[in-house]
Each structure stands twice: as C-alpha cells, then as structure tokens.
Coordinates of N, CA and C and ligand atoms in Angstrom, one line a residue:
X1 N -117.0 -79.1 -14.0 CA -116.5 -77.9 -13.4 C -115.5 -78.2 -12.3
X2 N -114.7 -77.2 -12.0 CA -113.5 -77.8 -10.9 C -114.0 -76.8 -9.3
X3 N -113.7 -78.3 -9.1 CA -114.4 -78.1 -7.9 C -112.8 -77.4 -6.5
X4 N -113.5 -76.6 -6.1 CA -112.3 -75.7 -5.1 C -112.7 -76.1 -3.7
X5 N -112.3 -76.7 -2.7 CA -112.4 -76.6 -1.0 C -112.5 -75.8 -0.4
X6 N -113.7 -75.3 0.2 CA -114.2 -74.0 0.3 C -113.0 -73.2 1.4
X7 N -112.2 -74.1 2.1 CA -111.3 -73.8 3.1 C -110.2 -72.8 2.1
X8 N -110.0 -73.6 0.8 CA -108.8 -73.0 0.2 C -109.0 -71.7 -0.3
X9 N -109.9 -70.8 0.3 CA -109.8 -69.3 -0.2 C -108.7 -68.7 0.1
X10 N -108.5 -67.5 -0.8 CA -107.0 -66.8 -1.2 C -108.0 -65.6 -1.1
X11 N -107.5 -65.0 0.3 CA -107.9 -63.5 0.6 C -106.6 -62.6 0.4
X12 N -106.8 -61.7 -0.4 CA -105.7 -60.3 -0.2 C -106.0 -58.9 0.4
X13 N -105.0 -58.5 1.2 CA -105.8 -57.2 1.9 C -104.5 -56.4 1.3
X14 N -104.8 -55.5 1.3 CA -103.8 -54.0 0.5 C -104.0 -52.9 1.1
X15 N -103.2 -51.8 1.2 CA -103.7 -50.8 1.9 C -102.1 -50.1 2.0
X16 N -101.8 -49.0 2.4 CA -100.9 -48.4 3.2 C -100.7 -48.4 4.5
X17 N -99.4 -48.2 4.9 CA -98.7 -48.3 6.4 C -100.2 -47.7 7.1
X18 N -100.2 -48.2 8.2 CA -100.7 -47.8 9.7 C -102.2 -47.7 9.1
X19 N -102.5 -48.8 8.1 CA -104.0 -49.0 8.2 C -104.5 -50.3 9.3
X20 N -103.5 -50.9 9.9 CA -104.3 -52.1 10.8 C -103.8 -53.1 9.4
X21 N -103.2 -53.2 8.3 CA -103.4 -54.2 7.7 C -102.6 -55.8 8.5
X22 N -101.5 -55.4 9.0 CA -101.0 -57.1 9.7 C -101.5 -57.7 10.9
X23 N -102.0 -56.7 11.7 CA -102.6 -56.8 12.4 C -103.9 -57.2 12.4
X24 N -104.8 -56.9 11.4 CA -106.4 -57.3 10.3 C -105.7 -58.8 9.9
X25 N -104.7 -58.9 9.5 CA -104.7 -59.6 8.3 C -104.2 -60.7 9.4
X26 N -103.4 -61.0 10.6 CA -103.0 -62.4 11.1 C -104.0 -62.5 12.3
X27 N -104.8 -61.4 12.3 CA -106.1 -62.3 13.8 C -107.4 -62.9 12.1
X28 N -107.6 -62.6 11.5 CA -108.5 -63.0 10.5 C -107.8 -64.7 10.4
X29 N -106.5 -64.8 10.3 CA -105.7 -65.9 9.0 C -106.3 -66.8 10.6
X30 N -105.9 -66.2 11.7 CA -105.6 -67.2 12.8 C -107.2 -67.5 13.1
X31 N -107.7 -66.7 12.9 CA -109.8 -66.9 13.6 C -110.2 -67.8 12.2
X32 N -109.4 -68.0 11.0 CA -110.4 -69.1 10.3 C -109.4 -70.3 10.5
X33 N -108.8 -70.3 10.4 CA -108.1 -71.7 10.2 C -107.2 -71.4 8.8
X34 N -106.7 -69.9 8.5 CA -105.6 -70.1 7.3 C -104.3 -69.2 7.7
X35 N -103.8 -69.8 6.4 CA -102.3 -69.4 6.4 C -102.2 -67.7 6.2
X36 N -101.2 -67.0 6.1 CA -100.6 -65.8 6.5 C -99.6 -65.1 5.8
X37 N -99.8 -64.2 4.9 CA -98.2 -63.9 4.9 C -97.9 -62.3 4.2
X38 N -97.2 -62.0 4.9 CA -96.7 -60.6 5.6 C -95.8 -60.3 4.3
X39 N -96.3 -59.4 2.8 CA -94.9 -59.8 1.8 C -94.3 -58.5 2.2
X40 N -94.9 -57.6 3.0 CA -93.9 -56.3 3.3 C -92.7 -57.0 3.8
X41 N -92.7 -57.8 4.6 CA -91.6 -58.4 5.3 C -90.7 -59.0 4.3
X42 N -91.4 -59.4 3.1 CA -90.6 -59.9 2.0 C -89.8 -58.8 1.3
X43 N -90.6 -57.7 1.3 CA -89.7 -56.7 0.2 C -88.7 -55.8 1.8
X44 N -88.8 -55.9 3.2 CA -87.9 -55.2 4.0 C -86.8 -56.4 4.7
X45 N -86.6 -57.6 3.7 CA -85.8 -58.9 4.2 C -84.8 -58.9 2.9
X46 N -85.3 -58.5 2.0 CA -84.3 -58.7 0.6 C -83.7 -56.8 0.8
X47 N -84.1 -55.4 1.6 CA -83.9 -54.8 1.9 C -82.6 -55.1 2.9
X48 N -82.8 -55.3 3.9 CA -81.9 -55.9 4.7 C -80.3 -56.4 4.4
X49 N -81.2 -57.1 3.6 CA -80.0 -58.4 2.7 C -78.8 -57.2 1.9
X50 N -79.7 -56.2 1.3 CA -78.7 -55.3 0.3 C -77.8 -54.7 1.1
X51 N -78.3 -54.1 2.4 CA -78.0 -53.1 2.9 C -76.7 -53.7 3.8
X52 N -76.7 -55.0 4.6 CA -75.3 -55.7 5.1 C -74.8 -56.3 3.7
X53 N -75.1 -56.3 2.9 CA -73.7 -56.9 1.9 C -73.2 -55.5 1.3
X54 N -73.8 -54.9 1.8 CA -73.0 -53.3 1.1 C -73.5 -52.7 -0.4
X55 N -74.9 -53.3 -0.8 CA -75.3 -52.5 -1.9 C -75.8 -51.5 -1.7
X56 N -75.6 -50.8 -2.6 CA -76.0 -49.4 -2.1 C -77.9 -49.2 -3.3
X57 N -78.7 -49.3 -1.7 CA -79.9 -49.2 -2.0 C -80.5 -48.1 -3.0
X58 N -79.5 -47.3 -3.1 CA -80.3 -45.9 -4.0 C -79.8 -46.2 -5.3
X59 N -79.2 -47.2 -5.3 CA -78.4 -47.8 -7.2 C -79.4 -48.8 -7.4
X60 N -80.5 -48.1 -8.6 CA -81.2 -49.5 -8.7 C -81.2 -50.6 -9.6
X61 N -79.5 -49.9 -10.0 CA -79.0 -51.2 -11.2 C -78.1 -52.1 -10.0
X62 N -77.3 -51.6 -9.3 CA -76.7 -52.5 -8.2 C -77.5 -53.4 -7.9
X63 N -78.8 -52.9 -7.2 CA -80.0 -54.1 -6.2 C -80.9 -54.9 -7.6
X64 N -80.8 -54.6 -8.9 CA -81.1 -55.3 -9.7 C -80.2 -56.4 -9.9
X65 N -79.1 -56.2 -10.1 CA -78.3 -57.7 -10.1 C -78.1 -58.2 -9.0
X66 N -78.1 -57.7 -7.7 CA -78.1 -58.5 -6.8 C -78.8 -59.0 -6.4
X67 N -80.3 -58.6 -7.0 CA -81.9 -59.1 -6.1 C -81.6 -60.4 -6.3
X68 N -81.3 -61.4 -7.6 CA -81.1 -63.0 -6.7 C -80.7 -63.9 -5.9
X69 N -80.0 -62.6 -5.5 CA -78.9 -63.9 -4.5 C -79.6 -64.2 -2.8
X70 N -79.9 -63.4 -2.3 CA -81.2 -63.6 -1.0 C -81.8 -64.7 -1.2
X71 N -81.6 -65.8 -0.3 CA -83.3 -66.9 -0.3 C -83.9 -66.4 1.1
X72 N -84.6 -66.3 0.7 CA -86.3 -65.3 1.4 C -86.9 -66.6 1.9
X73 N -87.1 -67.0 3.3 CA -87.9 -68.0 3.4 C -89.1 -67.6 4.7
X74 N -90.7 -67.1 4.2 CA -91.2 -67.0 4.8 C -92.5 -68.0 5.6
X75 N -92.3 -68.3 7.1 CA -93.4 -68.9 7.6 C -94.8 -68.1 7.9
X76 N -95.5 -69.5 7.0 CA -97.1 -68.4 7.6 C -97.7 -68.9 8.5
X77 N -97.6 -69.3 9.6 CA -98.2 -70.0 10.4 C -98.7 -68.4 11.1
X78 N -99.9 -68.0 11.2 CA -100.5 -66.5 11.7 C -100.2 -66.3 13.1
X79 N -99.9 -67.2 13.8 CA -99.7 -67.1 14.9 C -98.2 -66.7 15.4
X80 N -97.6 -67.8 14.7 CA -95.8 -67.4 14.8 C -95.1 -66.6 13.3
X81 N -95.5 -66.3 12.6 CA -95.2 -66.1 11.2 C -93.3 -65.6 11.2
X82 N -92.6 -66.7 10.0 CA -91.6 -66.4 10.6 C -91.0 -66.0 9.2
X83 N -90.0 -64.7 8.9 CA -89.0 -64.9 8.1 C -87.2 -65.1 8.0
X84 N -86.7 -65.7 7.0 CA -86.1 -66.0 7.7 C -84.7 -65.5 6.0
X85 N -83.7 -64.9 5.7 CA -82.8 -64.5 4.4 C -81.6 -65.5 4.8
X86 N -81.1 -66.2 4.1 CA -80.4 -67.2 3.9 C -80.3 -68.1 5.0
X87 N -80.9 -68.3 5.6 CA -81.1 -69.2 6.7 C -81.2 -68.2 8.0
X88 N -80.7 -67.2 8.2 CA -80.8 -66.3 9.3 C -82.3 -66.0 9.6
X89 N -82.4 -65.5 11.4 CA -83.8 -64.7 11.1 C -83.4 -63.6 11.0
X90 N -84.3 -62.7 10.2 CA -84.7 -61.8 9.8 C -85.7 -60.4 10.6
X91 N -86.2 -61.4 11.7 CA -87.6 -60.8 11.9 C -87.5 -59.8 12.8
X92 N -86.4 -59.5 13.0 CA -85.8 -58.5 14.1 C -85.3 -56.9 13.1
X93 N -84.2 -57.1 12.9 CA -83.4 -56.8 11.9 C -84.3 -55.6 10.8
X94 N -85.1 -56.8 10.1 CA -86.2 -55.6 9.2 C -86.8 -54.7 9.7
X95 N -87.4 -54.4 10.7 CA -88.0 -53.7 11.7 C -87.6 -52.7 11.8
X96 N -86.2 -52.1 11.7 CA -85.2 -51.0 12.0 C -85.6 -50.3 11.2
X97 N -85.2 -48.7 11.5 CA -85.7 -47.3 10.6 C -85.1 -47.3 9.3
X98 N -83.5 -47.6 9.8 CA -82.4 -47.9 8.2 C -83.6 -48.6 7.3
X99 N -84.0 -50.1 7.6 CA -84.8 -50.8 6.3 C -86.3 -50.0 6.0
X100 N -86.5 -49.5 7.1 CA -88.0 -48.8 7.2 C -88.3 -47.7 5.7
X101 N -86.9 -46.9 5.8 CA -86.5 -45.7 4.9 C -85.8 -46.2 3.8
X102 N -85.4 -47.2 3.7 CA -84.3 -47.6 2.1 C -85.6 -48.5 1.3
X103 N -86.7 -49.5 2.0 CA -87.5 -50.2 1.3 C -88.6 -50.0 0.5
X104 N -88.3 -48.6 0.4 CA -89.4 -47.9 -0.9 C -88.6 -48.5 -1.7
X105 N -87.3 -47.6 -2.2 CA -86.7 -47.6 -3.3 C -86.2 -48.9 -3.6
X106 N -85.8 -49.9 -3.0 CA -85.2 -51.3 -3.1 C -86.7 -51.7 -3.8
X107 N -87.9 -51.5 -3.3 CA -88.8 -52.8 -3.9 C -89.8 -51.7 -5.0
X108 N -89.1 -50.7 -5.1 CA -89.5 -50.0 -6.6 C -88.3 -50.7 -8.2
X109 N -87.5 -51.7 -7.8 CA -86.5 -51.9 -8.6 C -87.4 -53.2 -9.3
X110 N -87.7 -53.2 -10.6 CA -88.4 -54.4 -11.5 C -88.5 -55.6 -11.2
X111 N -86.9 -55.4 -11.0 CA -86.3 -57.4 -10.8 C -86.3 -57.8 -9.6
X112 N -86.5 -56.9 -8.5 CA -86.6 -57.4 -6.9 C -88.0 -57.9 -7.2
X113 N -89.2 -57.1 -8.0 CA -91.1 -57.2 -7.5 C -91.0 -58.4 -8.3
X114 N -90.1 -58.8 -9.8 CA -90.5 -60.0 -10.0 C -89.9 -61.3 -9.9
X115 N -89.3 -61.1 -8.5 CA -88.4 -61.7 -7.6 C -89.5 -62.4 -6.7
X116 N -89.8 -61.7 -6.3 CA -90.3 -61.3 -5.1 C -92.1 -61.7 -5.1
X117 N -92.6 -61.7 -6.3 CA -94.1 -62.0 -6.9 C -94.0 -63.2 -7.1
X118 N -93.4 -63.9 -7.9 CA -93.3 -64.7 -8.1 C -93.3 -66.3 -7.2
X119 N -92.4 -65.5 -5.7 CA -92.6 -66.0 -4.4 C -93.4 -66.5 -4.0
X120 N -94.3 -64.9 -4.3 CA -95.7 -64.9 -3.1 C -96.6 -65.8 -3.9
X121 N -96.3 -65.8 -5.2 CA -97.4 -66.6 -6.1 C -97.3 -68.2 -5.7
X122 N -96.3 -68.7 -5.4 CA -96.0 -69.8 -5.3 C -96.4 -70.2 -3.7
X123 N -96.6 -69.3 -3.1 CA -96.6 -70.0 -1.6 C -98.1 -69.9 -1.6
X124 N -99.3 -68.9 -2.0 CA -100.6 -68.6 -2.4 C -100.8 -69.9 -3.4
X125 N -99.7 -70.8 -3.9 CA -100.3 -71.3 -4.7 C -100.2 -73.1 -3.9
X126 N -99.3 -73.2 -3.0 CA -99.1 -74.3 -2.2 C -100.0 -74.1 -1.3
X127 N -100.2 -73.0 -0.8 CA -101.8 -73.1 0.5 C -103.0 -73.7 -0.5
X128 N -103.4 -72.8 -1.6 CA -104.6 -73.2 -2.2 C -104.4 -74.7 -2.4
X129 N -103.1 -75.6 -3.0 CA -103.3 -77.0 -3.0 C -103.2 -78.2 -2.3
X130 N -102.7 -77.0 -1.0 CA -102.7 -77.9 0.4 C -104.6 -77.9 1.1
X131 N -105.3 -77.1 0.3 CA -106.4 -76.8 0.9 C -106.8 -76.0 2.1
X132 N -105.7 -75.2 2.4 CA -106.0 -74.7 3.3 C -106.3 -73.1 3.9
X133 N -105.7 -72.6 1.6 CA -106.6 -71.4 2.2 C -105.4 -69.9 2.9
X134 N -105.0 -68.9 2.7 CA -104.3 -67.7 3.0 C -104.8 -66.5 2.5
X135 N -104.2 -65.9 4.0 CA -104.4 -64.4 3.8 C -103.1 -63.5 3.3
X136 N -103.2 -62.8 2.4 CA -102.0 -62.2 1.7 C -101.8 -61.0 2.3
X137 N -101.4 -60.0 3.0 CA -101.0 -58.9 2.7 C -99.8 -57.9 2.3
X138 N -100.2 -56.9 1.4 CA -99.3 -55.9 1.0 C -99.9 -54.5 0.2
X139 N -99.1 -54.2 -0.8 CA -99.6 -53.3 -1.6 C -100.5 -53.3 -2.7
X140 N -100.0 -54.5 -3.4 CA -100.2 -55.0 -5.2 C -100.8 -56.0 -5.0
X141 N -101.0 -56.8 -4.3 CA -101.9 -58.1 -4.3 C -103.1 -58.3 -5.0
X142 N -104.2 -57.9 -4.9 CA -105.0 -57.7 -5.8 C -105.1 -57.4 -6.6
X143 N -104.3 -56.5 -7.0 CA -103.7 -55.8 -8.6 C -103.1 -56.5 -9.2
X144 N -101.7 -56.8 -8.8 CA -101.0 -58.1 -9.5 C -100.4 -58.8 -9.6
X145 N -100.2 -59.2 -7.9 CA -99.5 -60.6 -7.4 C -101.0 -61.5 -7.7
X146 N -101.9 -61.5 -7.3 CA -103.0 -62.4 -7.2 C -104.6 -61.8 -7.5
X147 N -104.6 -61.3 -8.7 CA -105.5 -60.7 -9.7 C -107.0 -61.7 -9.3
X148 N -106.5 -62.9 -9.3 CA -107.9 -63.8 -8.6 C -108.0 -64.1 -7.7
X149 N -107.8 -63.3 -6.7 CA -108.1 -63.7 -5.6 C -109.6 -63.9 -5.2
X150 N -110.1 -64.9 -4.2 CA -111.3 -64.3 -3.5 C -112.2 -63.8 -3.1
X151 N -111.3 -62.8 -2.3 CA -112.0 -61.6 -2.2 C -110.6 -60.7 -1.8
X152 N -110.7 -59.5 -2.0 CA -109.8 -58.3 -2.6 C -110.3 -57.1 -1.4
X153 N -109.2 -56.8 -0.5 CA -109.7 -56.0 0.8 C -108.7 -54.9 0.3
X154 N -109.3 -53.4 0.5 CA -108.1 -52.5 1.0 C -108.4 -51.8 1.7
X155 N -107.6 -51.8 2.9 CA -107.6 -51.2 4.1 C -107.7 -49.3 4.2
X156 N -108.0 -48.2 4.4 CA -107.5 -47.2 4.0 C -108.2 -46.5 5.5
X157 N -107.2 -45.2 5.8 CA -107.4 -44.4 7.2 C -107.0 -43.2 6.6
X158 N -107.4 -42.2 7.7 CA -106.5 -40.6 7.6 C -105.5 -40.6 7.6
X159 N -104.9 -40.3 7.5 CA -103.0 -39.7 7.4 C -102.4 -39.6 9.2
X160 N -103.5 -38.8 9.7 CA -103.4 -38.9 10.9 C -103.3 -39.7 12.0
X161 N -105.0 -40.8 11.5 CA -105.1 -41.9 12.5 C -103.8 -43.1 12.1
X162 N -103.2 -42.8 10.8 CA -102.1 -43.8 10.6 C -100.6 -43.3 11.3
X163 N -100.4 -42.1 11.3 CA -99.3 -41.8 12.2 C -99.2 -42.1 13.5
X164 N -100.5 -42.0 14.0 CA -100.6 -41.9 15.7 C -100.0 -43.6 16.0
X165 N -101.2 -44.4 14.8 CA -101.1 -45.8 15.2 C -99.5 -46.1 15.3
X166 N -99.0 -45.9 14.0 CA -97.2 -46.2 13.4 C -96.7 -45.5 14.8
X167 N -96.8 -44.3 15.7 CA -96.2 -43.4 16.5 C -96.2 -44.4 17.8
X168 N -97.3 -44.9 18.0 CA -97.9 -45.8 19.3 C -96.8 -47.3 19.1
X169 N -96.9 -47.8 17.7 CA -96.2 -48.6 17.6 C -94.6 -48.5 17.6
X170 N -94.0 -47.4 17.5 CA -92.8 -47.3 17.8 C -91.9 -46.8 19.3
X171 N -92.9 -46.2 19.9 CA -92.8 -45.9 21.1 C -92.0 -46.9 21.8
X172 N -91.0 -46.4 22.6 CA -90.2 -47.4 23.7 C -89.0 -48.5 22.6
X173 N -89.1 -48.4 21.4 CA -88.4 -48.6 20.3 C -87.5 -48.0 20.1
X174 N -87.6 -46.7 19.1 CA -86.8 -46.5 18.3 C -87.4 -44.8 18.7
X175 N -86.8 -43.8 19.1 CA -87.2 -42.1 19.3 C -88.3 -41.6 18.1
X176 N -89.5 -41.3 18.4 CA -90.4 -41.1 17.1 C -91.2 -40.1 17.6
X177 N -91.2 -38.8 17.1 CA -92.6 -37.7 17.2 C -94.0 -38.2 16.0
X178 N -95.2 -37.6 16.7 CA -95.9 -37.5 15.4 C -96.1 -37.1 14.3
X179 N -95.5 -35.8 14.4 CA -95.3 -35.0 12.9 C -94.0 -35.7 11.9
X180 N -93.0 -36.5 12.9 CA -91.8 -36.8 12.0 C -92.7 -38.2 11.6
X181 N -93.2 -38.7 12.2 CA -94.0 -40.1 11.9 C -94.6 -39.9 10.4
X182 N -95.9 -38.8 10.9 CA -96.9 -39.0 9.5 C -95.7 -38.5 8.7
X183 N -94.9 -37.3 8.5 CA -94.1 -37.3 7.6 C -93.2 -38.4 6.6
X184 N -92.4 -39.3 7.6 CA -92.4 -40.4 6.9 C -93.3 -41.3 6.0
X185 N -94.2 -41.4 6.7 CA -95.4 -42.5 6.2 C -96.0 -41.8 4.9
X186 N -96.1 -40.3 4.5 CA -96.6 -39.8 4.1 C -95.6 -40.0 2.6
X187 N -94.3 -39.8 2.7 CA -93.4 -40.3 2.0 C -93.3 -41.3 1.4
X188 N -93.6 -42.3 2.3 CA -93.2 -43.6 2.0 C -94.5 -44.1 0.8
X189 N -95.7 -43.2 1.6 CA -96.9 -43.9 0.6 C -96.3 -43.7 -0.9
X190 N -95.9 -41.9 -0.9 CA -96.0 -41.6 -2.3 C -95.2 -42.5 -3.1
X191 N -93.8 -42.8 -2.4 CA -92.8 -43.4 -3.2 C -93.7 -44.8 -3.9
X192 N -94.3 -45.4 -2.8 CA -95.2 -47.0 -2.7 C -96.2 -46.6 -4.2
X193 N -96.9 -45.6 -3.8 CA -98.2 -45.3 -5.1 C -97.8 -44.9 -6.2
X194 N -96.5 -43.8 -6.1 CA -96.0 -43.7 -7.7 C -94.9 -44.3 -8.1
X195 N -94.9 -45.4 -7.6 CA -93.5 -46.0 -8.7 C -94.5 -46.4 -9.6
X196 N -93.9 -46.9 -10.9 CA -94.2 -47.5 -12.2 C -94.3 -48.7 -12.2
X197 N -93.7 -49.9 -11.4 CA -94.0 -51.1 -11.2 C -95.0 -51.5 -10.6
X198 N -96.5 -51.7 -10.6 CA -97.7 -52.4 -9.8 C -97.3 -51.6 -8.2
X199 N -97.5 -50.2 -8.7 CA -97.8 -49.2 -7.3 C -99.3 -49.5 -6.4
X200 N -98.7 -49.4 -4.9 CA -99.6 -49.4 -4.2 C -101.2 -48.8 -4.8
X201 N -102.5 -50.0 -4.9 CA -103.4 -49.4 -5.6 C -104.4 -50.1 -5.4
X202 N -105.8 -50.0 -5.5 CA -106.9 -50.4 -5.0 C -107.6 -51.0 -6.5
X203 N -107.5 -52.5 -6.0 CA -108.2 -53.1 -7.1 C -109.5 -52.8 -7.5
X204 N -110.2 -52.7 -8.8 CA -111.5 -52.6 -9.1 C -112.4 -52.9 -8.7
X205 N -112.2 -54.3 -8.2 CA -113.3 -55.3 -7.2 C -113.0 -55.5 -5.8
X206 N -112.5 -54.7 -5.3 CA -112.0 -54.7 -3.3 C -113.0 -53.7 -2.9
X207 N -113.4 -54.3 -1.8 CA -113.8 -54.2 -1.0 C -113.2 -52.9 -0.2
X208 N -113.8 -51.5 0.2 CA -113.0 -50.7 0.9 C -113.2 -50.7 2.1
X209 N -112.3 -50.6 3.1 CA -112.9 -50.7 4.5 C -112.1 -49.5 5.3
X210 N -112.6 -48.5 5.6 CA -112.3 -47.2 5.9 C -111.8 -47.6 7.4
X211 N -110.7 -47.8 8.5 CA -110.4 -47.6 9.7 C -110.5 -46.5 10.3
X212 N -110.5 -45.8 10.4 CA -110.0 -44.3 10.7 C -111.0 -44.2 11.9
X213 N -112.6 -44.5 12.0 CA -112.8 -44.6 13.6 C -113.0 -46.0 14.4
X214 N -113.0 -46.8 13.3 CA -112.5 -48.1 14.2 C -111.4 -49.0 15.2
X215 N -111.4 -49.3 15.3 CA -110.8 -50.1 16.7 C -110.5 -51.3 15.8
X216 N -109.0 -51.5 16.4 CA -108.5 -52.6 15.3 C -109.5 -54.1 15.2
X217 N -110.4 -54.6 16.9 CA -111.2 -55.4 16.7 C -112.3 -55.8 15.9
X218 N -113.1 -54.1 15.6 CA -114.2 -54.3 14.7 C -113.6 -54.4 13.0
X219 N -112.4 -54.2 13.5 CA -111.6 -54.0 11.7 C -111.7 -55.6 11.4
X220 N -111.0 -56.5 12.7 CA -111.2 -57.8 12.6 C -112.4 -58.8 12.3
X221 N -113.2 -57.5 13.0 CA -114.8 -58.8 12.7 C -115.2 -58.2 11.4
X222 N -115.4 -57.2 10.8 CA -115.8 -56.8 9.9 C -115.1 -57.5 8.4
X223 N -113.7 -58.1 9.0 CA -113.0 -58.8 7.4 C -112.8 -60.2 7.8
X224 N -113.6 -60.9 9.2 CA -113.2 -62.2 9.3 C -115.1 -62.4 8.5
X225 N -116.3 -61.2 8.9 CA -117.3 -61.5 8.4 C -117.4 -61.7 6.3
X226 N -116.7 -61.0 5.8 CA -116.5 -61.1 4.6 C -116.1 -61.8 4.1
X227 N -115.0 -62.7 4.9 CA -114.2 -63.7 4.3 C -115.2 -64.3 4.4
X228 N -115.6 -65.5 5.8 CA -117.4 -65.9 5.7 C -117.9 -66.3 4.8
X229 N -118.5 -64.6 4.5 CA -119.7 -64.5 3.5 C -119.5 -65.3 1.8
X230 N -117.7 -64.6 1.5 CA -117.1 -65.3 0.6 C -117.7 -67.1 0.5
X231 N -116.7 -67.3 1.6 CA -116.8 -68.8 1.7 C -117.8 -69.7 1.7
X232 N -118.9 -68.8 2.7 CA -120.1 -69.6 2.9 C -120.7 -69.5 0.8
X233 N -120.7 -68.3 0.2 CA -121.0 -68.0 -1.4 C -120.3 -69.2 -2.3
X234 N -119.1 -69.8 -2.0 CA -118.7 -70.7 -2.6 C -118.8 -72.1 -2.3
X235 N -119.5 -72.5 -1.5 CA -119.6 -73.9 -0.9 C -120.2 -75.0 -1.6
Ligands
DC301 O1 -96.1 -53.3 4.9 P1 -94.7 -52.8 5.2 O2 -94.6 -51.4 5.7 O3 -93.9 -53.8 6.0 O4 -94.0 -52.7 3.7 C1 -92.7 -52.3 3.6 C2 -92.5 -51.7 2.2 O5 -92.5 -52.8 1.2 C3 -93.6 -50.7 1.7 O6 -93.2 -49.4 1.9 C4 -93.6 -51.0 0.2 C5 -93.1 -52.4 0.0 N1 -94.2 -53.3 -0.4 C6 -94.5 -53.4 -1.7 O7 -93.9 -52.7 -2.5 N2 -95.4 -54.3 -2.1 C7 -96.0 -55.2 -1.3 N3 -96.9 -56.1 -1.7 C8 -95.7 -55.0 0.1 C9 -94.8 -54.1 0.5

C-alpha cells in the first residue's frame, strides 16, 4: 500500500466572496505547518494581465488566445503569500474594483480555467511531494481542480453577513456602500455559480461550515480542528 506523510495533506476550502475563506484558509495553512494558495488571486492576476495589454475582457475569444502568454507565479508561504505575472508583483494591482468586476467573465473563459487548473494542480502536487501538505482555496477545488483532496471544506454565510464583511474590508480603500457591496457580490456569485465551466459548487463530500454568526476565530478553530481530525485518521 502507498504510504502518504501524514504532514502532506491537501485541504481545499471553497465557498463565495466574504465567507472568511482567505482569511480561514492562511491562519489554518500557518497554525499547521502548510502551504497556501490563494487561486482567486490566480484568476484576478491573469485578469490584470488582459486588462493592461489592452484585451478586452468581455471578448472571450480575445482572452482565449491570449490566456497563455501571462506566467503567473504564485508564493505560498501563508504568512507572506506572494503573486507575482511575468515577473512583476501583482499583489497590489489585483485588488482594484476594475479586476474585482472584469474577473467573473475573464475566468468563465475554458482556456484561462484550463490554464489556470492545471497550475494549481501542479503546485498541490509539488507540496504533496515535498511533504508538506497545502491549503487550496477558491471556487472549484473540490469539484475539479483537486477531486481528491483530503478533506473538502465550503465556506457558506448570508448575503448580508458577506457584504458587511467585503464593506468593512474595503473601507478607507476604495468608496463602498453596503447595498452597492452585496449588490456586487451578489452578481459576482451568480456569474461564479452559473458559468458552464466547473461553477462555483459544493462538493458531495465537504464538509459545510455555515459563518454567518461566527467570528472569523472560531471559523479558524473549527477548520484547523478538522484538518486534525483528518490527519490524526490518516496516520
Ligand atoms: O476569491 P476571489 O474573490 O479573489 O476570486 C476572484 C474571482 O476568481 C471569483 O469571482 C471567481 C474566480 N475564481 C474562480 O473562478 N475559481 C477559483 N477557484 C477561484 C476564483
């Protein structure tokens, strides 16, 4: 039988904006001793990329041929986690409303997700044989970037408690109300859940973990205890 190092577990969390997922997902990566990696930042960095070379994001034959040319290089260290598009950082830049609003449609395009999957597959697949084990988050992870994962988390809140959080988080940023907030978010989910390519979706075997009156801490203990339980099950 092949034997796996119990360290190298491959955790995936999924969920929609302003569930606590990056914030769940890099105090967990940093409280065990594993790697990290943020693929939203993957699909709002090859966003980025289109949007200064002048492709026009709502052409999703344009951002199809161009999805190769971007090299996407993301660090998972949970603590510093860095990305970085053709050698530039990035980690500023994606953050902005322009990529916030164009990165539905850009990572609804086939050839960006199997651009872009393929990635995350390979860096989920360098932690597992470095032994040391990563936490994935995004939308599709458990569905079908990493169908075997570990253990399979999705995050899920009210509509409300997600705008306030996303509202709080923008504050002193970028000018945000809470009605225009959940409005966006509310958008963005649908775009996220109904595209045709491996839409935002809740694996069969994940675990649900409701935030909505939690505090991002007990969101932390509650998925650093599962990972755990995972681990200590595999030993
Ligand atoms: O988590 P985030 O808000 O940074 O993600 C930005 C967008 O990227 C999100 O609206 C949908 C897309 N995304 C995706 O399609 N699949 C993923 N695994 C992660 C993000």
């Amino acid at each position: 039988m092949e034997t796996v190092a119990p360290s190298a577990v491959i955790v995936a969390i999924d969920g929609p904006s302003g569930t606590g997922k990056s914030s769940t997902s890099k105090a967990v990566a940093a409280k065990l001793g594993l790697r990290y990696l943020d693929t939203g930042a993957q699909y709002r960095a090859i966003t980025w990329w289109m949007i200064t070379n002048g492709v026009d994001t709502a052409d999703a034959q344009a951002v199809a041929i161009a999805a190769a040319k971007p090299v996407i290089v993301s660090g998972t260290d949970p603590s510093a986690p860095t990305i970085t598009v053709d050698g530039l950082d990035a980690s500023g830049p994606i953050r902005t409303q322009e990529v916030t609003s164009k990165v539905s449609a850009v990572s609804a395009v086939p050839e960006v997700r199997t651009l872009i999957t393929e990635l995350q597959r390979s860096i989920a697949a360098r932690a597992a044989e470095e032994a040391e084990g990563i936490v994935v988050e995004g939308r599709d992870i458990g569905t079908t970037v990493l169908p075997a994962a570990d253990l399979k988390i999705f995050l899920t809140a009210s509509a409300e408690a997600r705008a306030a959080r996303r509202s709080g988080e923008l504050r002193g940023k970028e000018a945000s109300d809470l009605a225009a907030t959940k409005q966006a978010l509310l958008q963005r989910d649908a775009a996220d859940s109904g595209r045709k390519t491996s839409p935002l979706a809740m694996a069969g075997d994940a675990v649900e973990v409701d935030t909505t009156e939690l505090t991002l801490d007990q969101v932390i203990e509650c998925v650093v205890t599962l990972v755990e339980e995972k681990m200590a099950g595999r030993k």
